[in-house]
mmCIF file of C-alpha atoms in Angstrom:
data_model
loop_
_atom_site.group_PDB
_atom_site.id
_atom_site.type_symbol
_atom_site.label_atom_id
_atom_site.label_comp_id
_atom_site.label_asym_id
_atom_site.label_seq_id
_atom_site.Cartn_x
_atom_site.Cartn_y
_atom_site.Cartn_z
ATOM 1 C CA UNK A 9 101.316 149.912 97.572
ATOM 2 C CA UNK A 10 101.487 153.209 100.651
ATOM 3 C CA UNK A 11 103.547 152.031 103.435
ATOM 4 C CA UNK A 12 100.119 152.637 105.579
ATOM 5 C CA UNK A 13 98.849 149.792 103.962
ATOM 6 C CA UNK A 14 101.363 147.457 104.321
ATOM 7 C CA UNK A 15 101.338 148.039 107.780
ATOM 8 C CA UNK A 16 97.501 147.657 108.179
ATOM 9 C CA UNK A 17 98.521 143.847 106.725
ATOM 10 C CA UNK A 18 101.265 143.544 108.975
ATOM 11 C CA UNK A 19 99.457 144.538 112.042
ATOM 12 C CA UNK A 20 96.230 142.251 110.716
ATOM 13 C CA UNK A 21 99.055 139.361 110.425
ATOM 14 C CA UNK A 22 100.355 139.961 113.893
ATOM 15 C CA UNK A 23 96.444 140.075 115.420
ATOM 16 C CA UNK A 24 95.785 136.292 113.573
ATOM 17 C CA UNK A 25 99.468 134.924 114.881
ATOM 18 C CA UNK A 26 98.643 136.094 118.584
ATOM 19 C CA UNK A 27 95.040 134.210 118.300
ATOM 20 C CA UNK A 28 96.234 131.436 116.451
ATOM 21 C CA UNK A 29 99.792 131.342 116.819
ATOM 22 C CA UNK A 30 100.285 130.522 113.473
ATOM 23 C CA UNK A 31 99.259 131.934 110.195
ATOM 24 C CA UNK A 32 98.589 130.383 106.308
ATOM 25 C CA UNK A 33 99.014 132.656 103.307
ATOM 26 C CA UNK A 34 96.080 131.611 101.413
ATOM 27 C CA UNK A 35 93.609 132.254 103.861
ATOM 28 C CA UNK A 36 95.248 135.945 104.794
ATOM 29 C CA UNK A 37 95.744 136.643 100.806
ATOM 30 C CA UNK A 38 91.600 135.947 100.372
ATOM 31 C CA UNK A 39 91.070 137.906 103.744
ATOM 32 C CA UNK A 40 93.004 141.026 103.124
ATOM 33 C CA UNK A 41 91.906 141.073 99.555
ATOM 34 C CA UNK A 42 96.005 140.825 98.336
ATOM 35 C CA UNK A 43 98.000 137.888 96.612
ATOM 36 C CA UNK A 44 100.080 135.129 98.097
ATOM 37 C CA UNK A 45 102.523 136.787 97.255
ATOM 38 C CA UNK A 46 101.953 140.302 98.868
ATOM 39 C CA UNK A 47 101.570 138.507 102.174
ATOM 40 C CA UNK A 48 104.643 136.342 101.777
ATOM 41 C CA UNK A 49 106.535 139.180 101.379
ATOM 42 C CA UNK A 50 105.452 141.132 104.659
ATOM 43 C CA UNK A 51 105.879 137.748 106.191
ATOM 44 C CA UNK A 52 109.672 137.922 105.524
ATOM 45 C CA UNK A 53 109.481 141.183 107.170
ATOM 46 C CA UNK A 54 107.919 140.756 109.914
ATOM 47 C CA UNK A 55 110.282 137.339 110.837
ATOM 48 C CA UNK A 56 113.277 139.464 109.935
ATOM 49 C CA UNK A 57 111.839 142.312 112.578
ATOM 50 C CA UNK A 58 110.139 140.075 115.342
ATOM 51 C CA UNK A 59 112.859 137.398 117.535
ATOM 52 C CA UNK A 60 110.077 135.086 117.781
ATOM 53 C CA UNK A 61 108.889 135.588 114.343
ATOM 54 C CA UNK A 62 107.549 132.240 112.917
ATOM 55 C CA UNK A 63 107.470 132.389 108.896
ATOM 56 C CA UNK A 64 104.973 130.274 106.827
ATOM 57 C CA UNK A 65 105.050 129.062 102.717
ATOM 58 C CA UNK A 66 101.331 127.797 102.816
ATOM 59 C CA UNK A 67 101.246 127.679 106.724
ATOM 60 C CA UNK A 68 103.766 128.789 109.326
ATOM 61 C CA UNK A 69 105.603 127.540 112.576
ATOM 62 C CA UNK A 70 108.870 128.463 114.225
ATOM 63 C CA UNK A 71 110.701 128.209 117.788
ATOM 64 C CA UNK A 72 111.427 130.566 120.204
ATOM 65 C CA UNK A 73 115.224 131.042 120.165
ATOM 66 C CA UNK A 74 117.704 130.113 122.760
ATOM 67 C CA UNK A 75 121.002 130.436 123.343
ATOM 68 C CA UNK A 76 123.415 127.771 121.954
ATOM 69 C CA UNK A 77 123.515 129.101 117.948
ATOM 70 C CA UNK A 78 122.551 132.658 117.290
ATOM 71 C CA UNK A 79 121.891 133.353 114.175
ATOM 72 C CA UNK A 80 120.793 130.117 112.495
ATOM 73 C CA UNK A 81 118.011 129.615 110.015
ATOM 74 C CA UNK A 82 117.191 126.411 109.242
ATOM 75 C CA UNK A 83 114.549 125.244 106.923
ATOM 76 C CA UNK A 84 112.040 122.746 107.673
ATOM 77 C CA UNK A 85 110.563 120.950 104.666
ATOM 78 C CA UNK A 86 107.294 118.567 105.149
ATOM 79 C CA UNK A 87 104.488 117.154 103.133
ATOM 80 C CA UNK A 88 102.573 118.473 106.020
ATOM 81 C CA UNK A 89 102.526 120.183 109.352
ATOM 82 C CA UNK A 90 99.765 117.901 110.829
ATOM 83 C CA UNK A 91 98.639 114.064 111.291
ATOM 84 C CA UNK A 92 101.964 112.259 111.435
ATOM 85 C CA UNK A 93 104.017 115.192 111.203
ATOM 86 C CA UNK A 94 102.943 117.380 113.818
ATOM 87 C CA UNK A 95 104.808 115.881 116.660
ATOM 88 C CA UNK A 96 108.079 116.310 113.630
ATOM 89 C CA UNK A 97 107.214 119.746 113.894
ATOM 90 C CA UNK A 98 107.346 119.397 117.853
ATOM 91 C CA UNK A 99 110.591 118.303 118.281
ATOM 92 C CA UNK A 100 112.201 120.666 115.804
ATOM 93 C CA UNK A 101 110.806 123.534 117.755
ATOM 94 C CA UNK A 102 111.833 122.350 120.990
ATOM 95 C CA UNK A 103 115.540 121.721 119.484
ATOM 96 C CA UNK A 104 115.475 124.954 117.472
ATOM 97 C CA UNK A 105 114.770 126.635 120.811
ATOM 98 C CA UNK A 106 117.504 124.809 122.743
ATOM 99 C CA UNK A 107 120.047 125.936 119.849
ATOM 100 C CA UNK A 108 118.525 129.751 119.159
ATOM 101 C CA UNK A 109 117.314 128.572 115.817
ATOM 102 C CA UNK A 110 115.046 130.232 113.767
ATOM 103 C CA UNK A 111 113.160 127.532 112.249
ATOM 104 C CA UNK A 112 111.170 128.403 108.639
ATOM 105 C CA UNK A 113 108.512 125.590 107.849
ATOM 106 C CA UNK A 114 107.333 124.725 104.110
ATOM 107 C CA UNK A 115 104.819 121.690 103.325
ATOM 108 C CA UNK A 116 103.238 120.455 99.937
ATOM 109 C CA UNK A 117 100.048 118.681 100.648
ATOM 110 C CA UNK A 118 102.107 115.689 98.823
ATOM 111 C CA UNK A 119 102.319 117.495 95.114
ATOM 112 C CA UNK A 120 104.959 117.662 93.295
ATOM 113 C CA UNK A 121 104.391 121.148 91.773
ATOM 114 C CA UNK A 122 103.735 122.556 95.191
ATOM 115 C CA UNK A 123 107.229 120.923 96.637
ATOM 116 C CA UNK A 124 109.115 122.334 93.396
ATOM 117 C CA UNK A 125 107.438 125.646 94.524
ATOM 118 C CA UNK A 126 108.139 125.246 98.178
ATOM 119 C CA UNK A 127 111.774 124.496 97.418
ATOM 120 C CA UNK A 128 112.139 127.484 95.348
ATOM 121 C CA UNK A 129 110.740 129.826 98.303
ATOM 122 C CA UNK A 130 113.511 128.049 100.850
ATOM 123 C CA UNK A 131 116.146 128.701 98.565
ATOM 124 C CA UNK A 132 115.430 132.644 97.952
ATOM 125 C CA UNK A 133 115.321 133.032 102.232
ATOM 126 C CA UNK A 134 118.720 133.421 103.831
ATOM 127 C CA UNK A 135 118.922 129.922 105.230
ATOM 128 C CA UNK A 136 122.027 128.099 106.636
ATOM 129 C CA UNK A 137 120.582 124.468 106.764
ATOM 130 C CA UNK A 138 117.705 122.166 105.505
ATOM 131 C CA UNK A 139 116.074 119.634 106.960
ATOM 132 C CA UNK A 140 113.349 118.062 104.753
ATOM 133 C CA UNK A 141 111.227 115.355 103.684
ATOM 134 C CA UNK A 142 110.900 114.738 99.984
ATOM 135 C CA UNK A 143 108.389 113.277 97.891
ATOM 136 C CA UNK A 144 109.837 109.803 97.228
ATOM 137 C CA UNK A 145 107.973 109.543 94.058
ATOM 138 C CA UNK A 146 109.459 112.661 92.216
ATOM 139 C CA UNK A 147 112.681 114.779 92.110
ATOM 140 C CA UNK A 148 113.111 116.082 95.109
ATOM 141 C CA UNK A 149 116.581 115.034 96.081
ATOM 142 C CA UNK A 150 117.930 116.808 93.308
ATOM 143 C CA UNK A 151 116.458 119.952 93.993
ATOM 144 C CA UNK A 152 117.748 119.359 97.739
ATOM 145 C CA UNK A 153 121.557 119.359 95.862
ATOM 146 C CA UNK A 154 121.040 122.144 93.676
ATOM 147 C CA UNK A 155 119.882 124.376 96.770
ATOM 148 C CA UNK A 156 123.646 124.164 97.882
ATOM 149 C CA UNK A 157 122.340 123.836 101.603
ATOM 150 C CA UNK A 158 123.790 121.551 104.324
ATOM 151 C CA UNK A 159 120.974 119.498 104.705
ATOM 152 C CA UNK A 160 119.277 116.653 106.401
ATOM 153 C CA UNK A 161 117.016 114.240 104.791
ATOM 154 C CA UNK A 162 114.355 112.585 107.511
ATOM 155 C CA UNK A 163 111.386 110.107 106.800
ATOM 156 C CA UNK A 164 112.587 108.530 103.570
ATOM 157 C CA UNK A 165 114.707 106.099 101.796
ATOM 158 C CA UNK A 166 118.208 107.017 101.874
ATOM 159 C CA UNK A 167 119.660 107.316 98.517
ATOM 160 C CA UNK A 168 123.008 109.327 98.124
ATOM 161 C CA UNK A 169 123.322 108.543 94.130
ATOM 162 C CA UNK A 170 119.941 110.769 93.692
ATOM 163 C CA UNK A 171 122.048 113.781 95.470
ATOM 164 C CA UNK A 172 125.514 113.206 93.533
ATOM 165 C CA UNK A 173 127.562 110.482 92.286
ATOM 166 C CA UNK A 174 130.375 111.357 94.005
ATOM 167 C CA UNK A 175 130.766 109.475 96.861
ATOM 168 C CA UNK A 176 132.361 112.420 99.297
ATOM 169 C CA UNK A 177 129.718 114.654 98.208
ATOM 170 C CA UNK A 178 127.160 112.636 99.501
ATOM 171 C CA UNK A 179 128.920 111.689 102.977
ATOM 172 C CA UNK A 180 127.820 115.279 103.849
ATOM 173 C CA UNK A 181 124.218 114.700 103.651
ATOM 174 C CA UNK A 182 122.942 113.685 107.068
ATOM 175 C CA UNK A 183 119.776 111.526 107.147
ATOM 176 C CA UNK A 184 117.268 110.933 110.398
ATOM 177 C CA UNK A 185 114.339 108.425 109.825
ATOM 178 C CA UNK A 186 112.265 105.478 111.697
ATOM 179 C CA UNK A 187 113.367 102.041 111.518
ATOM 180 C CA UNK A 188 110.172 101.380 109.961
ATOM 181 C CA UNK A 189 111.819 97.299 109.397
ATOM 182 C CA UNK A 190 112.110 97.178 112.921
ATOM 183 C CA UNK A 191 108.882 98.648 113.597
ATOM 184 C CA UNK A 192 107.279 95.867 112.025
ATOM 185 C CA UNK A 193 108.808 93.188 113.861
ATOM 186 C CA UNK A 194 108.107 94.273 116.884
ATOM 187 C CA UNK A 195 104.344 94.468 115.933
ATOM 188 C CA UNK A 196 104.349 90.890 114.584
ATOM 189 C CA UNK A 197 106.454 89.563 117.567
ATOM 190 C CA UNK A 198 104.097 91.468 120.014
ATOM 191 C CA UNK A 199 100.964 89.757 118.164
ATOM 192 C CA UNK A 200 102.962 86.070 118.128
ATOM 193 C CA UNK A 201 103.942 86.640 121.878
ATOM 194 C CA UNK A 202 100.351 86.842 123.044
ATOM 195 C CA UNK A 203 99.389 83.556 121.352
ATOM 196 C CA UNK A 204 98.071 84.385 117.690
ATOM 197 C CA UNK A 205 98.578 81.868 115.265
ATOM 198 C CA UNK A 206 96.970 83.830 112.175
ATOM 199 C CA UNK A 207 98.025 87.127 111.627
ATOM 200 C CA UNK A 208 96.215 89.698 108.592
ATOM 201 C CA UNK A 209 98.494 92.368 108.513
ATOM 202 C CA UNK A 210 97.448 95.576 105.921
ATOM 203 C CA UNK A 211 99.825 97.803 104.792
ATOM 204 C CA UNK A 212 99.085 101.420 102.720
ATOM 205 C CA UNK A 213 101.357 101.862 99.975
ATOM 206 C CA UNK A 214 102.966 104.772 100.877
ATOM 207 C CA UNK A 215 106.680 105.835 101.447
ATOM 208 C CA UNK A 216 106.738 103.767 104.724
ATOM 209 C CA UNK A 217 105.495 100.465 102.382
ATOM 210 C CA UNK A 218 108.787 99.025 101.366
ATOM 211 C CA UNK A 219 110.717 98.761 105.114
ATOM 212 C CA UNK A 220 107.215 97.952 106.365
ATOM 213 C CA UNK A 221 107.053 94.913 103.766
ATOM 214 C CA UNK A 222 110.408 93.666 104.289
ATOM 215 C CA UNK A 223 110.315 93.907 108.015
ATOM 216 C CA UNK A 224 106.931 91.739 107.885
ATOM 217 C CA UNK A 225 108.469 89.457 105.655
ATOM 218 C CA UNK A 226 111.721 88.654 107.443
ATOM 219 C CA UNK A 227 109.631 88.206 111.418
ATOM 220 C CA UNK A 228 107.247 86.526 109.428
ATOM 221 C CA UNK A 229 110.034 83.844 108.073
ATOM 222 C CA UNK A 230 111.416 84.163 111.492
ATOM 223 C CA UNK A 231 107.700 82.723 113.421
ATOM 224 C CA UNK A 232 106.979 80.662 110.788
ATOM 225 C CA UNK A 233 105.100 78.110 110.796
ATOM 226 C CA UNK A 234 104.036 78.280 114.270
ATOM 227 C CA UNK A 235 102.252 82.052 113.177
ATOM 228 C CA UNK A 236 101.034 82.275 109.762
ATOM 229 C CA UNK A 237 101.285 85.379 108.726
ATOM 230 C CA UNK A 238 99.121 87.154 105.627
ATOM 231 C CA UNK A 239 99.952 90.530 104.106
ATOM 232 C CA UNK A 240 97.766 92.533 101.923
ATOM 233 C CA UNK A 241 99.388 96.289 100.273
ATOM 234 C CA UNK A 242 96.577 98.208 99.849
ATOM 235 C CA UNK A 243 96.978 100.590 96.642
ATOM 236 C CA UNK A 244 96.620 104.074 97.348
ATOM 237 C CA UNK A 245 95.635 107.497 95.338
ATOM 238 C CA UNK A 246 98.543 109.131 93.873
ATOM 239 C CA UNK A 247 97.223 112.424 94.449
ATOM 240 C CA UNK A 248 95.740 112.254 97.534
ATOM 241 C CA UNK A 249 97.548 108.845 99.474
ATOM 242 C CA UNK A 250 94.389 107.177 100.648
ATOM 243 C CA UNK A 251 93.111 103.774 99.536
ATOM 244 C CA UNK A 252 91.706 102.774 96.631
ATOM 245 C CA UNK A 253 88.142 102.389 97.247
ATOM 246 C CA UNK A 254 87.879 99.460 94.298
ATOM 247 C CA UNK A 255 90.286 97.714 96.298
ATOM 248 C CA UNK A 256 89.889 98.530 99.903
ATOM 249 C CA UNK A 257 86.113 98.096 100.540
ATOM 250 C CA UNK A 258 86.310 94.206 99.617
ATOM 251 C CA UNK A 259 89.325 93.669 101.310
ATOM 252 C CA UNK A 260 87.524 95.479 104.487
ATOM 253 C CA UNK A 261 84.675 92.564 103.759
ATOM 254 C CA UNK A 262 87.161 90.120 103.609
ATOM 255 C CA UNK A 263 89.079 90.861 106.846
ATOM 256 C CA UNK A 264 85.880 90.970 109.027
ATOM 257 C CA UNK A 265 84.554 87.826 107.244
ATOM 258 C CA UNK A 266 87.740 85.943 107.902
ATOM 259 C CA UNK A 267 88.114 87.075 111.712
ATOM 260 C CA UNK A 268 84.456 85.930 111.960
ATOM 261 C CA UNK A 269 85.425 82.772 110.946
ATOM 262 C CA UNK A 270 88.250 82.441 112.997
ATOM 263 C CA UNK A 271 90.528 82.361 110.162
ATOM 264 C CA UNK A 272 92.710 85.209 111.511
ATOM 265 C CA UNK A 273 92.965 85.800 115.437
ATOM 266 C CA UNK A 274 94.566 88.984 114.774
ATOM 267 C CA UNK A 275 95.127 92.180 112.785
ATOM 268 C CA UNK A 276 98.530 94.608 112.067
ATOM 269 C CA UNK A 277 96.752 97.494 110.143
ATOM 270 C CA UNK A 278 98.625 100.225 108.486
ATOM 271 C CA UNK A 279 98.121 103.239 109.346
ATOM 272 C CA UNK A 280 95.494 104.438 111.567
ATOM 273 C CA UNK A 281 92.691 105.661 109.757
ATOM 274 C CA UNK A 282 92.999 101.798 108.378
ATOM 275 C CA UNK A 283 92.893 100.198 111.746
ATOM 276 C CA UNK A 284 90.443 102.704 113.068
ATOM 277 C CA UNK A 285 87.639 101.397 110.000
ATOM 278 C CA UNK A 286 88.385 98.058 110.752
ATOM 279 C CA UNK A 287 87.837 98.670 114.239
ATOM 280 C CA UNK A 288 84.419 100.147 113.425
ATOM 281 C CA UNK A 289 83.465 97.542 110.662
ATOM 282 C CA UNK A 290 84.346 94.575 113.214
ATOM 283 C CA UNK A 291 82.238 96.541 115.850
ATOM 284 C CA UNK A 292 79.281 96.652 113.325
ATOM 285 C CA UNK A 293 79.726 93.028 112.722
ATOM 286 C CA UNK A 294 79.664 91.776 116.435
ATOM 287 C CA UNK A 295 83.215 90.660 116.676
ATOM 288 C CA UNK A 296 84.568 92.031 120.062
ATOM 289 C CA UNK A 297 87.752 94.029 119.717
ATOM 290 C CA UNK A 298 90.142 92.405 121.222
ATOM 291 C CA UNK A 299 88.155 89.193 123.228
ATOM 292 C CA UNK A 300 87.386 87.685 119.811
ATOM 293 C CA UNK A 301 90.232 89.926 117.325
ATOM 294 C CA UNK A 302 93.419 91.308 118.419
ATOM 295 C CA UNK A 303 93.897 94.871 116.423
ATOM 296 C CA UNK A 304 97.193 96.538 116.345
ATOM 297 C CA UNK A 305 98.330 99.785 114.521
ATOM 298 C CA UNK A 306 101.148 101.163 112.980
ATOM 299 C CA UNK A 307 101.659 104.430 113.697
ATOM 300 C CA UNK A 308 100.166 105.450 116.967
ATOM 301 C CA UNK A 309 99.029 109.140 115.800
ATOM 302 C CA UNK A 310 94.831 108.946 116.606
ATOM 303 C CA UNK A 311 94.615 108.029 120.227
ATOM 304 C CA UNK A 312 91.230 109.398 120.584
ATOM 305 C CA UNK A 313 88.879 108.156 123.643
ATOM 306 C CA UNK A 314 86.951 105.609 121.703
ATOM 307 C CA UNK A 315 88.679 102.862 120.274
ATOM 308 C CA UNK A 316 91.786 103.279 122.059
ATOM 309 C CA UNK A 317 94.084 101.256 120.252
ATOM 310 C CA UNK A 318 97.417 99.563 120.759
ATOM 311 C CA UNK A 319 100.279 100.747 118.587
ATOM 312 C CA UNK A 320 103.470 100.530 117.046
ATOM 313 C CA UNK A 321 103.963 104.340 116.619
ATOM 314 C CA UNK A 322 107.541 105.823 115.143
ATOM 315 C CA UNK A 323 109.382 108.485 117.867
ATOM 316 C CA UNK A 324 108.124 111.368 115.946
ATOM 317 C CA UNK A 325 109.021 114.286 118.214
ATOM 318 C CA UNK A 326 112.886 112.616 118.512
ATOM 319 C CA UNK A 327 112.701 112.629 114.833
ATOM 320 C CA UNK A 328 112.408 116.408 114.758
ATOM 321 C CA UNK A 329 114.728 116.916 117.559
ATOM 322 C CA UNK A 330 117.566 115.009 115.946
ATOM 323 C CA UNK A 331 117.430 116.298 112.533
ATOM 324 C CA UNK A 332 117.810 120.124 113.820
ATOM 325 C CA UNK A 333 120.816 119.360 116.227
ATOM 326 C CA UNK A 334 122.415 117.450 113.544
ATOM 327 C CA UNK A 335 121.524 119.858 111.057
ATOM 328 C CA UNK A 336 123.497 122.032 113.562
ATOM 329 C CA UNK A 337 126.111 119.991 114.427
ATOM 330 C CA UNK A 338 127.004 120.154 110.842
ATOM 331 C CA UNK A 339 126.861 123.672 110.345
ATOM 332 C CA UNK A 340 129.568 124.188 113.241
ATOM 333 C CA UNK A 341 131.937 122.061 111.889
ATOM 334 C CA UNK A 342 132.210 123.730 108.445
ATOM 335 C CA UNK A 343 135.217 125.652 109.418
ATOM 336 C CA UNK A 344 137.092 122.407 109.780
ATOM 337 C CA UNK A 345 139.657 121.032 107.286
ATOM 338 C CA UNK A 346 138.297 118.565 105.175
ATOM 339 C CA UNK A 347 140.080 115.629 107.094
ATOM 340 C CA UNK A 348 138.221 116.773 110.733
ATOM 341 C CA UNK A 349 134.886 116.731 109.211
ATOM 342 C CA UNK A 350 132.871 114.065 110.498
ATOM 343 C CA UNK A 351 131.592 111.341 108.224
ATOM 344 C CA UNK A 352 127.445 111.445 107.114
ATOM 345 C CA UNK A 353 125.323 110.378 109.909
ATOM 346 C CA UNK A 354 122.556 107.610 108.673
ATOM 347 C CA UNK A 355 120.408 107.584 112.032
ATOM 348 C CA UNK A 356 117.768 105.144 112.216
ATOM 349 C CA UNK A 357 115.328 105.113 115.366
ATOM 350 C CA UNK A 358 113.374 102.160 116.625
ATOM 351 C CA UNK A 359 109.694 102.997 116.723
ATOM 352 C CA UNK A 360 108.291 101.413 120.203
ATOM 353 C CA UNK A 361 105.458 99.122 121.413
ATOM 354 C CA UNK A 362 102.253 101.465 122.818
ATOM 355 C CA UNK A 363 99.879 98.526 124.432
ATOM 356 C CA UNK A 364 96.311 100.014 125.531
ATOM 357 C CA UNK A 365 93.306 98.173 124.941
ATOM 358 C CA UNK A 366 92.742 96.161 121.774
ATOM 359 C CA UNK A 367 95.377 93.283 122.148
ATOM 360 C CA UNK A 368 95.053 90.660 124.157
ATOM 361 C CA UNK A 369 95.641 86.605 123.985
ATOM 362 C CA UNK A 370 93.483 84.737 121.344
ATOM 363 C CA UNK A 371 90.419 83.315 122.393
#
C-alpha cells in the first residue's frame, strides 16, 4: 500500500471524526473499500499523532487530555458504548480529561468471540491500565489476568478467585459497580411508602438479576405482610439479552389482567424497554398510569417525553468517573514498596430514587 493512499484514508478518517466525532471500523473498512484491519492500523496512527486522538476497536471514543497524568493510556472495555453505558462512557471522559488520560474504548455487542477479540486488540496497544466490564457468562476475568494490566473491574459480580487464587494478587484488582441490592430496596420501599399493598415486580435475567433478586427478596421480607410482594425473572436470549418472547408476551397478559383486577396496585419493571411495554400495553387496556397502576423502573436510561417514568436509575456517569481515577490512583502508587500499597478498593454506589410522573398513592 503507497503512502499516498494511506493518507487519503487517514485524511477520509479525520473528515468522518470532525462530523461525527467518532468513528467505527466496519463502516470505514466497507466505505474505503479496505479491511478492518487496514483501518485499525491507521487508527493507531493517527491517535499516536493527534493529542485529542480518540481510538476505536468496532467504534471509538476518547477524552481530551488534561493536566494531572501525562502520558496515561487507559483502556476502556464495554459490552457497549450506548443505552446503559453511554453515560459510563461520560464519566470516563470527563475523568480522563481531568487526569490527561488518553482513554481507548473497546465493546462486544455481548459475544464472547468478539470480547476475546477485543481483549486481544487492548493488549497489543501500549496501555498502562484497564478498566472493563466482562461478560459474566464466559471467561473474561481470566483474560483480564493474563493481560498483566492494573485493572478495574466495574458493573459485575466481584469475584477475585476467577483472577488468581492467591489472595494478594487479587487485592490489586480494584472493582467500581452499582449497589444494584440497594437499588432494589429503595424501589420497593418507595412503592410501600406511597400506600401499595401488592407489588408485581419483573426482573430481566441479565448480569444485574442476582443483586436485583436478593435485594427484592430481603425489602420484601422486611414489608411483609403489610405489602405483598410478587417477582417474576423473565428469561432472556443468550445472544442477544432480550426476553423470551414464549415467556414474556403471557406474562405481559398477565400483568395487565391482574392490575385490571386490582390484584396488583403497582409495578417494579426491569429494565426500561420492560416498563416502557407495560406502560403501553396498560395504556391500550384503559388502566391509567399511575391513577389506577403505579409503574416504576429500574434503570432510568429512556426518559423520553411520552411516558415519562419514575425510576430507580444506577449513577452511571460516577461509575465511569470513579473507575478511571482509581484506575489512576493505582497506577501512581506502583513505585511504592509492597507494604505502602493500598489495599483493593470494592466500591459500591447506591443507585437513587428519580420520581416524575407514573407513581403515585393507590387508588
Amino acid at each position: 500500500m503507497t503512502g499516498g493512499l494511506a493518507e487519503q484514508r487517514r485524511a477520509a478518517i479525520r473528515r468522518e471524526f470532525a462530523r461525527r466525532g467518532s468513528v467505527r471500523t466496519a463502516e470505514l473498512a466497507e466505505r474505503l473499500g479496505v479491511s478492518e484491519r487496514t483501518v485499525q492500523r491507521d487508527l493507531d496512527w493517527l491517535a499516536d499523532q493527534l493529542p485529542t486522538g480518540r481510538r476505536v476497536y468496532g467504534g471509538l471514543v476518547s477524552a481530551e487530555p488534561g493536566t494531572a497524568a501525562p502520558g496515561l493510556r487507559i483502556g476502556l472495555l464495554l459490552p457497549v458504548g450506548d443505552y446503559y453505558y453511554e453515560e459510563v462512557i461520560a464519566g470516563a471522559e470527563a475523568a480522563a480529561a481531568a487526569l490527561n488520560v488518553r482513554l481507548v474504548v473497546g465493546t462486544y455487542a455481548y459475544r464472547e468471540d468478539l470480547e476475546t477479540a477485543a481483549l486481544h486488540r487492548l493488549g497489543e496497544v501500549r496501555l498502562d491500565g484497564l478498566v472493563a466490564t466482562v461478560d459474566y457468562r464466559g471467561h473474561g476475568y481470566h483474560q483480564l489476568r493474563a493481560l498483566g494490566l492494573t485493572t478495574v473491574v466495574i458493573e459485575r459480580p466481584w469475584h477475585p478467585d476467577r483472577f488468581n487464587s492467591d489472595t494478594a494478587d487479587s487485592d490489586q484488582i480494584d472493582h467500581v459497580c452499582s449497589d444494584h441490592h440497594a437499588g432494589a430496596g429503595i424501589g420497593l420501599r418507595h412503592l410501600a411508602g406511597l400506600g401499595h399493598r401488592s407489588v408485581l415486580c419483573l426482573v430481566r435475567s441479565t448480569a444485574t438479576a442476582v443483586p436485583l433478586l436478593r435485594g427484592l427478596e430481603y425489602a420484601a421480607a422486611e414489608l411483609s405482610p403489610g405489602c405483598p410482594v410478587e417477582v417474576h425473572a423473565v428469561p432472556v436470549d443468550p445472544d442477544t439479552l432480550e426476553p423470551e418472547p414464549s415467556v414474556w408476551q403471557p406474562l405481559l397478559a398477565e400483568v395487565v389482567e391482574r392490575c385490571r383486577t386490582g390484584a396488583a396496585t403497582a409495578i417494579f419493571a426491569h429494565a426500561d424497554w420492560e416498563a416502557l411495554e407495560l406502560y403501553r400495553r396498560l395504556d391500550a387496556a384503559g388502566i391509567a398510569v399511575p391513577d389506577q397502576v403505579s409503574l416504576l423502573s429500574y434503570d432510568g436510561v429512556r426518559v423520553g417525553p411520552d411516558p415519562v417514568l419514575s425510576a430507580v436509575t444506577p449513577r452511571r456517569r460516577w461509575i465511569g468517573a470513579m473507575a478511571v481515577e482509581t484506575v489512576v490512583d493505582r497506577l501512581r502508587s506502583r513505585g511504592r514498596r509492597s507494604h505502602e500499597q493500598r489495599p483493593g478498593y470494592q466500591v459500591s454506589l447506591v443507585p437513587e430514587l428519580i420520581l416524575r410522573a407514573s407513581t403515585a398513592p393507590p387508588p
